[in-house]
């Protein structure tokens, strides 16, 4: 029996998201992010939710968040502090396994 290794994009397809449009569970302060020298969030998010625009501003969309907490660790614990809110989504909101 062989095991097929799946790409990250395929694995993310097993997830679905119930997004709380009124209450983002992660919030950035753009003024703090503009001063961030290392921007580790761009490299660590497994869902690729942090991006840099052509004007060098960091943009972020919490809608596809896997709730792993990696961005919180690399941002806050390494002194960057641009993430001013990081909590788990309320109630039934957030990431769910599509088949169970
Ligand atoms: S918690 Fe994980 S998936 Fe969500 S934005 Fe942070 S690094 Fe990305
Ligand atoms: S690491 Fe934190 S402060 Fe730096 S760009 Fe990312 S979210 Fe902003």
PDB file of C-alpha atoms and ligand atoms in Angstrom:
ATOM      1  CA  UNK A   1       0.000   0.000   0.000  1.00  0.00           C
ATOM      2  CA  UNK A   2       1.337   3.424  -0.865  1.00  0.00           C
ATOM      3  CA  UNK A   3       0.519   6.632   0.912  1.00  0.00           C
ATOM      4  CA  UNK A   4      -0.003   9.699  -1.254  1.00  0.00           C
ATOM      5  CA  UNK A   5       1.586  12.820   0.162  1.00  0.00           C
ATOM      6  CA  UNK A   6      -0.824  15.719  -0.213  1.00  0.00           C
ATOM      7  CA  UNK A   7       0.026  19.348  -0.838  1.00  0.00           C
ATOM      8  CA  UNK A   8      -0.851  21.975   1.742  1.00  0.00           C
ATOM      9  CA  UNK A   9      -3.517  23.375  -0.601  1.00  0.00           C
ATOM     10  CA  UNK A  10      -5.177  19.944  -0.773  1.00  0.00           C
ATOM     11  CA  UNK A  11      -5.068  19.524   2.998  1.00  0.00           C
ATOM     12  CA  UNK A  12      -6.602  22.959   3.526  1.00  0.00           C
ATOM     13  CA  UNK A  13      -9.507  21.775   1.380  1.00  0.00           C
ATOM     14  CA  UNK A  14     -10.551  19.497   4.254  1.00  0.00           C
ATOM     15  CA  UNK A  15     -11.374  22.574   6.303  1.00  0.00           C
ATOM     16  CA  UNK A  16     -14.381  24.844   6.209  1.00  0.00           C
ATOM     17  CA  UNK A  17     -14.830  28.139   7.997  1.00  0.00           C
ATOM     18  CA  UNK A  18     -17.745  29.742   9.764  1.00  0.00           C
ATOM     19  CA  UNK A  19     -16.511  33.327   9.822  1.00  0.00           C
ATOM     20  CA  UNK A  20     -17.693  35.756  12.485  1.00  0.00           C
ATOM     21  CA  UNK A  21     -17.951  38.805  10.256  1.00  0.00           C
ATOM     22  CA  UNK A  22     -18.830  41.100  13.172  1.00  0.00           C
ATOM     23  CA  UNK A  23     -16.027  40.088  15.504  1.00  0.00           C
ATOM     24  CA  UNK A  24     -12.537  39.399  14.128  1.00  0.00           C
ATOM     25  CA  UNK A  25     -10.642  37.113  16.463  1.00  0.00           C
ATOM     26  CA  UNK A  26      -7.266  38.483  15.335  1.00  0.00           C
ATOM     27  CA  UNK A  27      -6.619  42.201  14.929  1.00  0.00           C
ATOM     28  CA  UNK A  28      -3.420  43.980  13.848  1.00  0.00           C
ATOM     29  CA  UNK A  29      -2.365  47.550  14.541  1.00  0.00           C
ATOM     30  CA  UNK A  30      -1.172  48.827  11.135  1.00  0.00           C
ATOM     31  CA  UNK A  31       0.999  51.532  12.705  1.00  0.00           C
ATOM     32  CA  UNK A  32       2.931  48.968  14.739  1.00  0.00           C
ATOM     33  CA  UNK A  33       3.202  46.620  11.752  1.00  0.00           C
ATOM     34  CA  UNK A  34       4.619  49.456   9.635  1.00  0.00           C
ATOM     35  CA  UNK A  35       7.564  49.663  12.068  1.00  0.00           C
ATOM     36  CA  UNK A  36       8.153  45.908  12.256  1.00  0.00           C
ATOM     37  CA  UNK A  37      11.656  45.061  11.043  1.00  0.00           C
ATOM     38  CA  UNK A  38      11.426  41.273  10.761  1.00  0.00           C
ATOM     39  CA  UNK A  39       7.798  40.522   9.786  1.00  0.00           C
ATOM     40  CA  UNK A  40       7.889  36.842  10.777  1.00  0.00           C
ATOM     41  CA  UNK A  41       4.119  36.553  10.281  1.00  0.00           C
ATOM     42  CA  UNK A  42       4.733  36.547   6.522  1.00  0.00           C
ATOM     43  CA  UNK A  43       6.658  33.287   6.782  1.00  0.00           C
ATOM     44  CA  UNK A  44       4.969  31.230   9.463  1.00  0.00           C
ATOM     45  CA  UNK A  45       1.227  31.248   8.789  1.00  0.00           C
ATOM     46  CA  UNK A  46       0.338  27.810   7.340  1.00  0.00           C
ATOM     47  CA  UNK A  47      -2.706  29.294   5.641  1.00  0.00           C
ATOM     48  CA  UNK A  48      -0.733  32.177   4.090  1.00  0.00           C
ATOM     49  CA  UNK A  49      -3.040  34.829   5.504  1.00  0.00           C
ATOM     50  CA  UNK A  50      -0.386  37.509   5.962  1.00  0.00           C
ATOM     51  CA  UNK A  51       0.742  39.266   2.794  1.00  0.00           C
ATOM     52  CA  UNK A  52       2.709  42.341   1.879  1.00  0.00           C
ATOM     53  CA  UNK A  53       1.252  44.792  -0.589  1.00  0.00           C
ATOM     54  CA  UNK A  54       3.277  46.690  -3.178  1.00  0.00           C
ATOM     55  CA  UNK A  55       3.323  49.709  -0.862  1.00  0.00           C
ATOM     56  CA  UNK A  56       4.954  47.460   1.799  1.00  0.00           C
ATOM     57  CA  UNK A  57       1.891  47.411   4.049  1.00  0.00           C
ATOM     58  CA  UNK A  58       1.025  44.147   5.759  1.00  0.00           C
ATOM     59  CA  UNK A  59      -2.469  42.895   4.972  1.00  0.00           C
ATOM     60  CA  UNK A  60      -4.213  40.130   6.841  1.00  0.00           C
ATOM     61  CA  UNK A  61      -7.497  38.254   6.464  1.00  0.00           C
ATOM     62  CA  UNK A  62      -8.627  36.261   9.477  1.00  0.00           C
ATOM     63  CA  UNK A  63     -11.306  34.390   7.488  1.00  0.00           C
ATOM     64  CA  UNK A  64      -9.140  31.340   6.714  1.00  0.00           C
ATOM     65  CA  UNK A  65      -7.438  31.096  10.079  1.00  0.00           C
ATOM     66  CA  UNK A  66      -6.559  27.596  11.305  1.00  0.00           C
ATOM     67  CA  UNK A  67      -6.274  28.835  14.919  1.00  0.00           C
ATOM     68  CA  UNK A  68      -2.788  27.390  15.316  1.00  0.00           C
ATOM     69  CA  UNK A  69      -1.478  30.418  17.247  1.00  0.00           C
ATOM     70  CA  UNK A  70       1.856  30.584  15.440  1.00  0.00           C
ATOM     71  CA  UNK A  71       1.481  34.224  14.420  1.00  0.00           C
ATOM     72  CA  UNK A  72       0.708  35.181  18.002  1.00  0.00           C
ATOM     73  CA  UNK A  73       3.878  33.492  19.210  1.00  0.00           C
ATOM     74  CA  UNK A  74       6.226  34.980  16.621  1.00  0.00           C
ATOM     75  CA  UNK A  75       4.701  38.444  16.812  1.00  0.00           C
ATOM     76  CA  UNK A  76       4.123  38.959  20.503  1.00  0.00           C
ATOM     77  CA  UNK A  77       6.763  36.766  22.055  1.00  0.00           C
ATOM     78  CA  UNK A  78       9.500  38.256  19.875  1.00  0.00           C
ATOM     79  CA  UNK A  79       8.575  41.810  20.758  1.00  0.00           C
ATOM     80  CA  UNK A  80       6.837  42.995  17.605  1.00  0.00           C
ATOM     81  CA  UNK A  81       3.419  43.470  19.270  1.00  0.00           C
ATOM     82  CA  UNK A  82       1.470  44.317  16.100  1.00  0.00           C
ATOM     83  CA  UNK A  83      -1.154  41.693  16.905  1.00  0.00           C
ATOM     84  CA  UNK A  84      -3.256  43.614  19.403  1.00  0.00           C
ATOM     85  CA  UNK A  85      -5.950  40.951  19.657  1.00  0.00           C
ATOM     86  CA  UNK A  86      -5.670  37.184  19.371  1.00  0.00           C
ATOM     87  CA  UNK A  87      -8.450  35.027  20.818  1.00  0.00           C
ATOM     88  CA  UNK A  88     -10.207  31.875  19.680  1.00  0.00           C
ATOM     89  CA  UNK A  89     -13.422  32.525  17.736  1.00  0.00           C
ATOM     90  CA  UNK A  90     -16.649  32.521  19.731  1.00  0.00           C
ATOM     91  CA  UNK A  91     -18.965  29.515  19.915  1.00  0.00           C
ATOM     92  CA  UNK A  92     -19.447  27.717  16.617  1.00  0.00           C
ATOM     93  CA  UNK A  93     -17.361  30.193  14.620  1.00  0.00           C
ATOM     94  CA  UNK A  94     -13.951  29.380  13.195  1.00  0.00           C
ATOM     95  CA  UNK A  95     -12.355  26.407  11.459  1.00  0.00           C
ATOM     96  CA  UNK A  96     -14.068  23.014  11.191  1.00  0.00           C
ATOM     97  CA  UNK A  97     -13.221  19.695   9.600  1.00  0.00           C
ATOM     98  CA  UNK A  98     -15.355  19.456   6.462  1.00  0.00           C
ATOM     99  CA  UNK A  99     -16.186  15.743   6.859  1.00  0.00           C
ATOM    100  CA  UNK A 100     -16.900  15.340  10.524  1.00  0.00           C
TER     101      UNK A 100
HETATM  102  S1  LIG B   1      -3.358  31.476  14.061  1.00  0.00           S
HETATM  103 FE1  LIG B   1      -2.188  30.248  12.557  1.00  0.00          FE
HETATM  104  S2  LIG B   1      -3.511  30.077  10.757  1.00  0.00           S
HETATM  105 FE2  LIG B   1      -4.346  31.731  12.066  1.00  0.00          FE
HETATM  106  S3  LIG B   1      -3.449  33.583  11.206  1.00  0.00           S
HETATM  107 FE3  LIG B   1      -2.115  32.903  12.894  1.00  0.00          FE
HETATM  108  S4  LIG B   1      -0.530  31.609  11.916  1.00  0.00           S
HETATM  109 FE4  LIG B   1      -2.215  31.870  10.445  1.00  0.00          FE
HETATM  110  S1  LIG B   2       5.125  40.209  13.103  1.00  0.00           S
HETATM  111 FE1  LIG B   2       3.463  41.307  14.129  1.00  0.00          FE
HETATM  112  S2  LIG B   2       4.118  43.462  14.124  1.00  0.00           S
HETATM  113 FE2  LIG B   2       5.368  42.378  12.615  1.00  0.00          FE
HETATM  114  S3  LIG B   2       4.266  42.693  10.674  1.00  0.00           S
HETATM  115 FE3  LIG B   2       3.606  40.709  11.530  1.00  0.00          FE
HETATM  116  S4  LIG B   2       1.749  41.171  12.697  1.00  0.00           S
HETATM  117 FE4  LIG B   2       2.800  43.140  12.335  1.00  0.00          FE
END
